[in-house]
PDB file of C-alpha atoms in Angstrom:
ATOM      1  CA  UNK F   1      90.676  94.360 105.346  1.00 42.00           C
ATOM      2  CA  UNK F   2      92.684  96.835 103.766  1.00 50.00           C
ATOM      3  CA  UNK F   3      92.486  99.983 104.680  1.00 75.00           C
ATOM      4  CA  UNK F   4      93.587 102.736 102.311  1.00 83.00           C
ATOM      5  CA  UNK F   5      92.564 104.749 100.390  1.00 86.00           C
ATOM      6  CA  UNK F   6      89.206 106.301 102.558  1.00 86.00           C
ATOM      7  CA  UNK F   7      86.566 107.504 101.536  1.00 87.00           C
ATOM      8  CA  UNK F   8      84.058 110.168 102.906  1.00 87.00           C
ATOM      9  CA  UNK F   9      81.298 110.925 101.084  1.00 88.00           C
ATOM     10  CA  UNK F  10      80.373 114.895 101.327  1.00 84.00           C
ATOM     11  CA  UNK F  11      77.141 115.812 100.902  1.00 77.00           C
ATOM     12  CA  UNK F  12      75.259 119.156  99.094  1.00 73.00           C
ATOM     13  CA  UNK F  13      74.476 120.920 102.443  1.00 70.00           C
ATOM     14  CA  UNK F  14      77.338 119.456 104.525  1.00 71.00           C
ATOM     15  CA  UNK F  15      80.822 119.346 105.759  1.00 79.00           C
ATOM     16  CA  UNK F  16      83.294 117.594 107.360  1.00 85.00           C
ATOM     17  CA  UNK F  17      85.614 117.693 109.753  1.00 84.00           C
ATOM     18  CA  UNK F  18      89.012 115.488 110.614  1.00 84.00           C
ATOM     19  CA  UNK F  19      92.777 115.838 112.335  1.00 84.00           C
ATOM     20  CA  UNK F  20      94.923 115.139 110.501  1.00 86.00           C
ATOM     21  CA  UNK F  21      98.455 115.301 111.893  1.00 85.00           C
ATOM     22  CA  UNK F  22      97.555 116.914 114.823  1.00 82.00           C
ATOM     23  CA  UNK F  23      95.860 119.636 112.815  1.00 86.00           C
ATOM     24  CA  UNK F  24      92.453 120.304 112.706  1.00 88.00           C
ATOM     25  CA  UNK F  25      90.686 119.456 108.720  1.00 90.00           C
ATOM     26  CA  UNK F  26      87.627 120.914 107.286  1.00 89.00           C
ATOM     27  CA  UNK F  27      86.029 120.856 104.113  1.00 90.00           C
ATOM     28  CA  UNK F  28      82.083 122.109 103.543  1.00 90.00           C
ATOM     29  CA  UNK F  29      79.830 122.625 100.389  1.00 90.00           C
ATOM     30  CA  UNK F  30      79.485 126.363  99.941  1.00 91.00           C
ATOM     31  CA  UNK F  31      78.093 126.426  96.457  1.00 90.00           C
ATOM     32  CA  UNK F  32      77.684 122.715  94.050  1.00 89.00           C
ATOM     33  CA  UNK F  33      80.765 123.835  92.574  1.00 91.00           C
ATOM     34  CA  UNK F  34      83.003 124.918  95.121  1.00 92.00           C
ATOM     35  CA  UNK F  35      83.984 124.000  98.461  1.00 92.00           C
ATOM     36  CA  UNK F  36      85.497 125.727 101.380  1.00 93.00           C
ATOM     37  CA  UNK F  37      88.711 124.358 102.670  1.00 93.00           C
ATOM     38  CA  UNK F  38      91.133 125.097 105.641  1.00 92.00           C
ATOM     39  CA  UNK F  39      93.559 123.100 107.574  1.00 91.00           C
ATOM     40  CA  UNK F  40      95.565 123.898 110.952  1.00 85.00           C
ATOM     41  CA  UNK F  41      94.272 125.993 113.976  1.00 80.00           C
ATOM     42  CA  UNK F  42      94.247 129.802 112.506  1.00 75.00           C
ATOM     43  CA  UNK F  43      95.034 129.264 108.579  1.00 78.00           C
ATOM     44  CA  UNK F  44      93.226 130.659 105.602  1.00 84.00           C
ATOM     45  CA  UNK F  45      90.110 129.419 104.456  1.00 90.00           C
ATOM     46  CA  UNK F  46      90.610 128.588 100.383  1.00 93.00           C
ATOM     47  CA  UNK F  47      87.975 127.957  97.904  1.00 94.00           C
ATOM     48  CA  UNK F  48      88.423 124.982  95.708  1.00 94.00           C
ATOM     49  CA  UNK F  49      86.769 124.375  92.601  1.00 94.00           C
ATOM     50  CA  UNK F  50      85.174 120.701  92.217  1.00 92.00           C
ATOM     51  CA  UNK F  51      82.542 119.135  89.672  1.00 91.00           C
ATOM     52  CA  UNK F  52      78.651 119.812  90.000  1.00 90.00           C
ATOM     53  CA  UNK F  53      78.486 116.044  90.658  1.00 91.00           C
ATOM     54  CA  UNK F  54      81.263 115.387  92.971  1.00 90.00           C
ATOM     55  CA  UNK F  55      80.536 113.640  95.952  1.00 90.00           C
ATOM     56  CA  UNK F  56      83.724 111.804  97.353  1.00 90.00           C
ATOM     57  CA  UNK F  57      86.544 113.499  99.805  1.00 91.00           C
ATOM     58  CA  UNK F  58      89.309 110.749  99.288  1.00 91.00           C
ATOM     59  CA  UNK F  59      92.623 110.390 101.680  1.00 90.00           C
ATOM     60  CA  UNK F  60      95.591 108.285  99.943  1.00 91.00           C
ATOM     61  CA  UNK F  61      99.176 107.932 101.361  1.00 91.00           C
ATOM     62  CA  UNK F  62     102.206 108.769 100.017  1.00 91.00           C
ATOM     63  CA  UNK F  63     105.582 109.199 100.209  1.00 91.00           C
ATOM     64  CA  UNK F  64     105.920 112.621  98.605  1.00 90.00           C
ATOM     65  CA  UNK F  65     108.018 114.092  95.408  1.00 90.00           C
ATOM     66  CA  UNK F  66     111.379 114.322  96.499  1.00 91.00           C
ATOM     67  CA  UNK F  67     113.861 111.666  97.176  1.00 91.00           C
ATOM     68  CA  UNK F  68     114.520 110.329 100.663  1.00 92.00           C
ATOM     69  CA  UNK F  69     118.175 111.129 102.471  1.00 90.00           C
ATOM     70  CA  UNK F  70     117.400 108.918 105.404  1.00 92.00           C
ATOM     71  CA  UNK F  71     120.494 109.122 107.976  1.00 91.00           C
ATOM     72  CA  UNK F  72     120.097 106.381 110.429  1.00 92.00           C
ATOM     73  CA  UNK F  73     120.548 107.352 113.643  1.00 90.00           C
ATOM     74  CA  UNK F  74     122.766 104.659 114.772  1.00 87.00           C
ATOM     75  CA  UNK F  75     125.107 104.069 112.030  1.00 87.00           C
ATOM     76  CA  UNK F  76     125.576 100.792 110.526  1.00 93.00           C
ATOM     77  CA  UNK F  77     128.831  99.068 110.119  1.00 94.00           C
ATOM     78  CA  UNK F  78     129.267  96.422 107.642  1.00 94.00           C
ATOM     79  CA  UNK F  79     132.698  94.185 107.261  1.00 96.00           C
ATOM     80  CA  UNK F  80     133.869  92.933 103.998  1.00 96.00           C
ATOM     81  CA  UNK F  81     131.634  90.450 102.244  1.00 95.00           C
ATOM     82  CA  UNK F  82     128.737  90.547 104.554  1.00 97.00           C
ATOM     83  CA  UNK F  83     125.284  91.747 104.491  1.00 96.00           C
ATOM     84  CA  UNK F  84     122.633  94.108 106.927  1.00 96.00           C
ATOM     85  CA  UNK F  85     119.157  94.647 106.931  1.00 96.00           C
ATOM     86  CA  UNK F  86     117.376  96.234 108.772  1.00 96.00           C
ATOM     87  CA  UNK F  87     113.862  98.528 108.257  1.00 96.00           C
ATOM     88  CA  UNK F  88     112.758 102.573 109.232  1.00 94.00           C
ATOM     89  CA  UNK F  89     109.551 104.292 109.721  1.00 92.00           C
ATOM     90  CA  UNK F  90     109.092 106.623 106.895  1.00 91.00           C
ATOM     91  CA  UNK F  91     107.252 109.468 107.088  1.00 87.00           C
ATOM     92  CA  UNK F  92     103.784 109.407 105.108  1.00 91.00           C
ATOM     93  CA  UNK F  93     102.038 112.168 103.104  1.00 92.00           C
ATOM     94  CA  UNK F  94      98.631 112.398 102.657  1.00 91.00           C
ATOM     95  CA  UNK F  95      96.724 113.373  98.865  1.00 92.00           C
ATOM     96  CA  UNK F  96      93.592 114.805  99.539  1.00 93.00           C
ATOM     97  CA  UNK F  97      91.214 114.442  96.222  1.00 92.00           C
ATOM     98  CA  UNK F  98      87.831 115.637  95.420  1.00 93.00           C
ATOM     99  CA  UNK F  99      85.503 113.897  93.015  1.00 91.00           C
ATOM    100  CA  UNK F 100      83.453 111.019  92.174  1.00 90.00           C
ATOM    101  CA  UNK F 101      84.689 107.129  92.225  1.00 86.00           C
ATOM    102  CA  UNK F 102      85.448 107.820  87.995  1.00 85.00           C
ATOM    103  CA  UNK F 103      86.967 111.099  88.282  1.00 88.00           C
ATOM    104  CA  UNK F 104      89.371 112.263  91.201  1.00 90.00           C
ATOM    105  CA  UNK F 105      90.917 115.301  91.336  1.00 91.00           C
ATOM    106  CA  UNK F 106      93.967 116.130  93.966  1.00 91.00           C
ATOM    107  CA  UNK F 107      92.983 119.300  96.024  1.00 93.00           C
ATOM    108  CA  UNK F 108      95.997 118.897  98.432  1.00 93.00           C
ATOM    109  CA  UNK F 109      99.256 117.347  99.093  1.00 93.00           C
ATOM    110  CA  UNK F 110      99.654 116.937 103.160  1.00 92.00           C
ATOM    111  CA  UNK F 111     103.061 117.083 104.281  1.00 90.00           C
ATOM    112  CA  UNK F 112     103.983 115.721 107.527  1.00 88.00           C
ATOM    113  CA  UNK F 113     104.926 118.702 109.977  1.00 84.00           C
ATOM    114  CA  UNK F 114     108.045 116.738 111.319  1.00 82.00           C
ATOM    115  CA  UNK F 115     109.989 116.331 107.645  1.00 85.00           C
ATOM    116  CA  UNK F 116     112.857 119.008 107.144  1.00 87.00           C
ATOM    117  CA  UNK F 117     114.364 119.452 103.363  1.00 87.00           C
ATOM    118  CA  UNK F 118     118.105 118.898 102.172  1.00 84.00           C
ATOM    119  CA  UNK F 119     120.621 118.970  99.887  1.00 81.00           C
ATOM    120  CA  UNK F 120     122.409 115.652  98.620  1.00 82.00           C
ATOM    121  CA  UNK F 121     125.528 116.623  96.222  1.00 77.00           C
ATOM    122  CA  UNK F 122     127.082 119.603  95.598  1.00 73.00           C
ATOM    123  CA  UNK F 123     125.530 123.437  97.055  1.00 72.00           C
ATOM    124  CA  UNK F 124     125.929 124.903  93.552  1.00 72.00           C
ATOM    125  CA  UNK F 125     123.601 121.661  91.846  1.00 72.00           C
ATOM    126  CA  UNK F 126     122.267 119.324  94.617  1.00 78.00           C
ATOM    127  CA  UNK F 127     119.413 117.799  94.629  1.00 82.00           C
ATOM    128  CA  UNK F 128     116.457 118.909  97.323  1.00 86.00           C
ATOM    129  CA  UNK F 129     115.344 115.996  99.493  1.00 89.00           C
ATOM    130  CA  UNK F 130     113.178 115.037 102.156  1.00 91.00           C
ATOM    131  CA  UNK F 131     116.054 114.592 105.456  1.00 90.00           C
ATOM    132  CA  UNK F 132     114.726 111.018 107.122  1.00 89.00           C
ATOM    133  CA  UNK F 133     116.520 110.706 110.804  1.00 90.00           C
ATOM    134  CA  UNK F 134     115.458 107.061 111.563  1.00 90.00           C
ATOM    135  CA  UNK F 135     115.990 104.518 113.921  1.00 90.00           C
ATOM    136  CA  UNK F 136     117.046 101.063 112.469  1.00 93.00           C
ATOM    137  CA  UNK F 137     115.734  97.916 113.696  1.00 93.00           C
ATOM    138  CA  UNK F 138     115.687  94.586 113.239  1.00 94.00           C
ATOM    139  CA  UNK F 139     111.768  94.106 112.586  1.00 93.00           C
ATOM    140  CA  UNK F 140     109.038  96.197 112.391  1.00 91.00           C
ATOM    141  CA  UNK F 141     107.731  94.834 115.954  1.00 90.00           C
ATOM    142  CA  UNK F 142     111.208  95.766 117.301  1.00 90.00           C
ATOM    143  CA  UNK F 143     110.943  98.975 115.692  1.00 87.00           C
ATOM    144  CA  UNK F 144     106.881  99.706 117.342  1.00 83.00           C
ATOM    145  CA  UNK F 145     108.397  99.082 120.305  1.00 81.00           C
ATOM    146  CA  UNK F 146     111.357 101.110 120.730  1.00 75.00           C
ATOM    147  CA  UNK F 147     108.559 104.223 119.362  1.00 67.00           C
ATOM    148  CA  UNK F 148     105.984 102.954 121.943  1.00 58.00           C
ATOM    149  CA  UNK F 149     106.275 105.920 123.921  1.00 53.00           C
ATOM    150  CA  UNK F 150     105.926 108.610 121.019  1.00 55.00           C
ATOM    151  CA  UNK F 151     102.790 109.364 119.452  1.00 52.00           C
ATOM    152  CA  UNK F 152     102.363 108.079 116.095  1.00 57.00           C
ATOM    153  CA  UNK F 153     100.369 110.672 113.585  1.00 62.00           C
ATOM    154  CA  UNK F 154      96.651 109.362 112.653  1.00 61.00           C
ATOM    155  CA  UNK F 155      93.639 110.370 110.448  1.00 67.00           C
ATOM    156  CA  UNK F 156      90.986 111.035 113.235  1.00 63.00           C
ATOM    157  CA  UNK F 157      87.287 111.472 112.273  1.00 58.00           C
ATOM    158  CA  UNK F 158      85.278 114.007 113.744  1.00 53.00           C
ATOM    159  CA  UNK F 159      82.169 113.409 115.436  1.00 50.00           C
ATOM    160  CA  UNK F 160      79.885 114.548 112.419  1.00 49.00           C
ATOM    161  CA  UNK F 161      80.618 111.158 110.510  1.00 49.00           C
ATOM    162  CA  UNK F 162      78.883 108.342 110.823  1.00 48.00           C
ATOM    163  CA  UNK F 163      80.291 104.934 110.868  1.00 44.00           C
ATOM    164  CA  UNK F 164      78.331 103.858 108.104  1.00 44.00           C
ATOM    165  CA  UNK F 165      79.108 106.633 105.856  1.00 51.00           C
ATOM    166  CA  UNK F 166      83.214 106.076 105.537  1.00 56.00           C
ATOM    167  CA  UNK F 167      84.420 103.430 102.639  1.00 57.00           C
ATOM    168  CA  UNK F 168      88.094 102.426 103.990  1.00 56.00           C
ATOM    169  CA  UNK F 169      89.735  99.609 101.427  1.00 56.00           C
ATOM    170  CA  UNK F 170      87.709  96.861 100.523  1.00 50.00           C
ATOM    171  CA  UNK F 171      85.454  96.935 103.736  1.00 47.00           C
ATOM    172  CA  UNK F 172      82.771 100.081 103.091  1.00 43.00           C
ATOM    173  CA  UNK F 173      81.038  99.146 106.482  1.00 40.00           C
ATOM    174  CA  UNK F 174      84.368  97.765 108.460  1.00 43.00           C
ATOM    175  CA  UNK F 175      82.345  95.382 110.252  1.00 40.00           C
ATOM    176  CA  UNK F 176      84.999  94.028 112.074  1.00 44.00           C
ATOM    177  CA  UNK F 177      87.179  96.987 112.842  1.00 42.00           C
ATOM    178  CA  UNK F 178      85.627  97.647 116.441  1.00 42.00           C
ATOM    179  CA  UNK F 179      84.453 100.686 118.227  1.00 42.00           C
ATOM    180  CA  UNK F 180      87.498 102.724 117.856  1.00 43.00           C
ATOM    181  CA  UNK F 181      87.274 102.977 114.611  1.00 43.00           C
ATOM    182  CA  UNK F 182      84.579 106.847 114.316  1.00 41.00           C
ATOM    183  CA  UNK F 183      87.387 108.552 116.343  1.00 40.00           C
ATOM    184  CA  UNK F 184      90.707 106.964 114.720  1.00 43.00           C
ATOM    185  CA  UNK F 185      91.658 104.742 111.344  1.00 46.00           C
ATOM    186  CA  UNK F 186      94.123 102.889 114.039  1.00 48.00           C
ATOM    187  CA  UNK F 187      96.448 102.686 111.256  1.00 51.00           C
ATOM    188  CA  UNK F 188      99.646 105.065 111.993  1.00 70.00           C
ATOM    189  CA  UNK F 189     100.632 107.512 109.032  1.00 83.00           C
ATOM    190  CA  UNK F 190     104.296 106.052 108.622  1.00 88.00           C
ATOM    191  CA  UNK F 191     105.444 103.433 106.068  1.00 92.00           C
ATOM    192  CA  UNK F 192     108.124 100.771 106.616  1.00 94.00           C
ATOM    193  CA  UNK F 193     110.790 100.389 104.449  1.00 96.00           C
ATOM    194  CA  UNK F 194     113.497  97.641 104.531  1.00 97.00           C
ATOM    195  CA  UNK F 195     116.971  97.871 103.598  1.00 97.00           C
ATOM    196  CA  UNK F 196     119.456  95.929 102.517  1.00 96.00           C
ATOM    197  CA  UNK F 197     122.993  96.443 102.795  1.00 96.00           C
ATOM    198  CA  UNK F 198     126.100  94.304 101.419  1.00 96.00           C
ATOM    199  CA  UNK F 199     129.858  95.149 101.509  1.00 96.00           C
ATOM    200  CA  UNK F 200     131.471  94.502  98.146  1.00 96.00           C
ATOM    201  CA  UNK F 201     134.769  95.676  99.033  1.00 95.00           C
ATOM    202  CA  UNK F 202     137.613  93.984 101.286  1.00 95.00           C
ATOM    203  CA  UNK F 203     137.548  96.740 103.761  1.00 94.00           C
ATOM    204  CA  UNK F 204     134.811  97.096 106.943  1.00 95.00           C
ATOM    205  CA  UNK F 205     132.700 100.281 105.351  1.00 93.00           C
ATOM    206  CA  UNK F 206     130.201 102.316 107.672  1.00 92.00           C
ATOM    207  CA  UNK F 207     126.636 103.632 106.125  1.00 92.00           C
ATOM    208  CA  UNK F 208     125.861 107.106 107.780  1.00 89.00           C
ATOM    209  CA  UNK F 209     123.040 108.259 105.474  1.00 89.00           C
ATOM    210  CA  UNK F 210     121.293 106.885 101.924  1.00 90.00           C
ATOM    211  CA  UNK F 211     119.919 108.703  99.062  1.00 89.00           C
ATOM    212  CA  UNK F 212     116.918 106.853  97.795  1.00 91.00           C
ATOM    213  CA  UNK F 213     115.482 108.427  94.707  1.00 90.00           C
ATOM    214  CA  UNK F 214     111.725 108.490  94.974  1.00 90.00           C
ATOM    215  CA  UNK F 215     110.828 106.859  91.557  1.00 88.00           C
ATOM    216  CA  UNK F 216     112.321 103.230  93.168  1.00 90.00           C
ATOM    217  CA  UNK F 217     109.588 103.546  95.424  1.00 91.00           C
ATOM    218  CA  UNK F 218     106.256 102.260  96.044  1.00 91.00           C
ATOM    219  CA  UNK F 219     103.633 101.696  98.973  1.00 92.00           C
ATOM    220  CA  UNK F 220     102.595  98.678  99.524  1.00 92.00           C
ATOM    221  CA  UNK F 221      99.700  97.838 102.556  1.00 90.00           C
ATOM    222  CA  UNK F 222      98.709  94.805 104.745  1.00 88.00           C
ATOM    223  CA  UNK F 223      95.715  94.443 107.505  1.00 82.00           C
ATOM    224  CA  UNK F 224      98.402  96.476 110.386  1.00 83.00           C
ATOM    225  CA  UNK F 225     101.012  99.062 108.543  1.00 87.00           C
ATOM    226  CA  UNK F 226     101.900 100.115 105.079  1.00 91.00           C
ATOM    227  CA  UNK F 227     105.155  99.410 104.105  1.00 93.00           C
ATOM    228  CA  UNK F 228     107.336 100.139 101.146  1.00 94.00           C
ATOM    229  CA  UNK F 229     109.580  98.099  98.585  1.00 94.00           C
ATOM    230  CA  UNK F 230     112.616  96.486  99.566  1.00 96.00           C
ATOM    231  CA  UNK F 231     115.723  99.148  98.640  1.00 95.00           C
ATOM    232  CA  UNK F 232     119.114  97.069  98.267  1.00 95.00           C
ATOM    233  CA  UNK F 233     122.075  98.928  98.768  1.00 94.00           C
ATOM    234  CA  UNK F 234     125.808  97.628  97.052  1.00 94.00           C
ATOM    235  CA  UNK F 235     128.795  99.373  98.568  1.00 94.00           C
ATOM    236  CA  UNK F 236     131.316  99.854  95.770  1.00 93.00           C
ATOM    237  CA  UNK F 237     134.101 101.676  97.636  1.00 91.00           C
ATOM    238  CA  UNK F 238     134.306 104.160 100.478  1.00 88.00           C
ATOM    239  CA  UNK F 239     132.919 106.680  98.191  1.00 86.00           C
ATOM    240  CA  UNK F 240     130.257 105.018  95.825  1.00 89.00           C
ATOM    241  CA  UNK F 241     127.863 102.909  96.685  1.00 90.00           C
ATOM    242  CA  UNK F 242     124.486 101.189  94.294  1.00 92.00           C
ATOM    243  CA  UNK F 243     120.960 101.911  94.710  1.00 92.00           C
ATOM    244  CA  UNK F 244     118.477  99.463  93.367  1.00 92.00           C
ATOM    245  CA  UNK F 245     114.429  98.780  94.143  1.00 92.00           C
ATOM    246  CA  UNK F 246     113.066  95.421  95.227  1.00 92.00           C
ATOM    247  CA  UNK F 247     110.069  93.760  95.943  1.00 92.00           C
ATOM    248  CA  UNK F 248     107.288  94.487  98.580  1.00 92.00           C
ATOM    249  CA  UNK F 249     108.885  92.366 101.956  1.00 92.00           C
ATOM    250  CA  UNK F 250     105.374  90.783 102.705  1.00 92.00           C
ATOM    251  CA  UNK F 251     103.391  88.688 100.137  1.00 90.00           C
ATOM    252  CA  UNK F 252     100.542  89.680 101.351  1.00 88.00           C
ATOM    253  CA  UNK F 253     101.406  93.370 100.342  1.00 90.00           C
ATOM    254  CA  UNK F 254      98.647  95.402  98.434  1.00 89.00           C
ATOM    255  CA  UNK F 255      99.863  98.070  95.742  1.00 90.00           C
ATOM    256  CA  UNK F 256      98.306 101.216  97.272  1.00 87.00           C
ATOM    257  CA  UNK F 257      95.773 102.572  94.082  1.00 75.00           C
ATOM    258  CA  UNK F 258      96.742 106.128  93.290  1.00 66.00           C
ATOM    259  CA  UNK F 259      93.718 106.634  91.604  1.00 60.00           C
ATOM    260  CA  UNK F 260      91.257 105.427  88.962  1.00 55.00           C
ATOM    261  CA  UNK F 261      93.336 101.889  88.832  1.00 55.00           C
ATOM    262  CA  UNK F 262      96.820 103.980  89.015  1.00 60.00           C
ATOM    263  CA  UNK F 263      99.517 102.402  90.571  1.00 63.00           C
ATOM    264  CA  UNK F 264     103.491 103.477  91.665  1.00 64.00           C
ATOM    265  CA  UNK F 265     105.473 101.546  89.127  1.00 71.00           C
ATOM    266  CA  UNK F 266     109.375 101.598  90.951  1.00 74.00           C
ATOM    267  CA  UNK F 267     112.657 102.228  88.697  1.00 75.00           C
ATOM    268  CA  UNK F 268     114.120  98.832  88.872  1.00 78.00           C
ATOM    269  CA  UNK F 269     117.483 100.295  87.260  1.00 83.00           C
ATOM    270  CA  UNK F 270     120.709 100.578  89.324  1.00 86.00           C
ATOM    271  CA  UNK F 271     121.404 104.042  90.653  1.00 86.00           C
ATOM    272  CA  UNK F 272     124.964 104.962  92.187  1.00 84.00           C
ATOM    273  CA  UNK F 273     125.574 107.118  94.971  1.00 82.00           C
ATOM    274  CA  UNK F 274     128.325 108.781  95.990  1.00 79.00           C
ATOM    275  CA  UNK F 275     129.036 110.215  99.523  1.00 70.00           C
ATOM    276  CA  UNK F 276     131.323 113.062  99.245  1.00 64.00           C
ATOM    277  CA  UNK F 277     131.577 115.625  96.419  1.00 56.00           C
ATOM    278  CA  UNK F 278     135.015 117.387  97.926  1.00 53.00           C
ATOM    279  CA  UNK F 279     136.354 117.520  94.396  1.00 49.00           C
ATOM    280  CA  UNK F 280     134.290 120.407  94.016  1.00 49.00           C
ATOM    281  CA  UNK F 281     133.030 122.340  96.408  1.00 51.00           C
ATOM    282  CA  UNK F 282     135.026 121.087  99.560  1.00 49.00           C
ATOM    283  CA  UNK F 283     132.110 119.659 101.090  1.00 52.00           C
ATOM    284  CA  UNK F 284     130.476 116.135 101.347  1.00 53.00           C
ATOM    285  CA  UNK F 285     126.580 117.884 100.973  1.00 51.00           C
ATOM    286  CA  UNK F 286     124.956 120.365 102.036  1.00 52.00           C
ATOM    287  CA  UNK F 287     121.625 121.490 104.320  1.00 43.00           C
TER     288      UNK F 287
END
């Protein structure tokens, strides 16, 4: 079964109501063309304009717009010649859309309320990213279980859906996804992403953080977790290092749909990265 993108249908006279992230979701018909919309304990209710017919409040992950500076928080050290690779938990946005099954519109891009912005490159022309502090791990089971004890962000449905009314995947009545399922999707909003790290050089060279433009991305999703393509990562020198997208790690892996049949196609060109830009401005990057 899988299990994105879901689907709620809304209905003339109705509403719903979800958490997302911890925050409290709720959308409701106020007029066939417009619906009332406010998310988080105390925010501002906005209007959004939809079609007469629309009848569809759709949820699809992400990973965002900016590039990724993931700093792992143990460091990895790789000798000369050798190879690493290990995965993080990435943090997932959420597009809410408005619409019909032909025509979906995105009301809302849902950030995650832990992700921080930074600079990678110089202060005077850096690029803004989205600052990743991840643990590395072996597998993603390894990685579940040194999280076990923190509380990993969900889509919860409120008590005004039914069962039968929520389309998740390619399973509209999720037959066999248990009782849990009208209170939580029991899928966590975090993506896996593998990387792959290999020491071209004749000196032992450490990896402290890794810029992964977002356009060599793409979600991927299987029955338990959505993951994202492999990233392989070519150290050059102590100062430069290659950037290149793989394949999805699991065969099995479903190309999230975007949309209407639209899917993430990743940049499979080279990119290079460079850690320090002291020629410059005297510092390596900036937050």
């Amino acid at each position: 079964m899988h299990r994105w993108p879901v689907n709620i249908p809304i209905k003339e006279d109705g509403g719903i109501a979800l958490e997302v992230f911890g925050q409290e979701l709720s959308l409701s018909r106020v007029h066939p063309t417009t619906l009332s919309y406010s998310l988080g304990e105390g925010a501002a209710t906005r209007l959004v304009a939809v079609s007469e017919n629309a009848n569809i409040v759709r949820f699809v992950p992400t990973l965002g717009e900016r590039a990724l500076l993931i700093f792992p928080r143990s460091k990895l050290l790789c000798p000369a010649g050798l190879s690493i690779r290990v995965v993080f938990a990435l943090p997932v946005h959420l597009h809410l859309g408005v619409g019909t099954e032909a025509d979906m519109r995105l009301v809302d891009d849902i950030a995650p309320p832990t992700i921080t912005r930074s600079l990678y490159g110089p202060v005077d022309a850096g690029l803004i990213c989205t600052s990743v502090r991840a643990i590395a791990a072996m597998s993603i089971n390894q990685l579940r279980d040194e999280a076990s004890d923190e509380c990993a962000p969900e889509l919860r449905f409120g008590e005004d859906i039914e069962l039968a009314d929520i389309e998740i995947g390619d399973d509209p009545q999720m037959s066999d996804a248990g009782d849990e399922l009208p209170q939580s999707i029991r899928n966590e909003l975090v993506a896996y992403m593998f990387l792959r790290v290999h020491n071209t050089t004749e000196l032992p060279l450490e990896v402290s953080k890794v810029m992964v433009p977002i356009n060599t991305l793409s979600l991927y999703q299987t029955r338990d977790y959505l993951l994202s393509n492999e990233i392989h990562l070519r150290l050059l020198s102590r100062q430069e290092a290659e950037i290149s997208s793989g394949t999805c790690p699991d065969v099995d892996g479903v190309p999230i749909d975007l949309g209407q049949g639209r899917f993430a196609v990743p940049d499979r060109r080279p990119h290079l990265f460079a850690y320090a830009y002291r020629s410059k401005t005297g510092l390596d990057y900036g937050f």
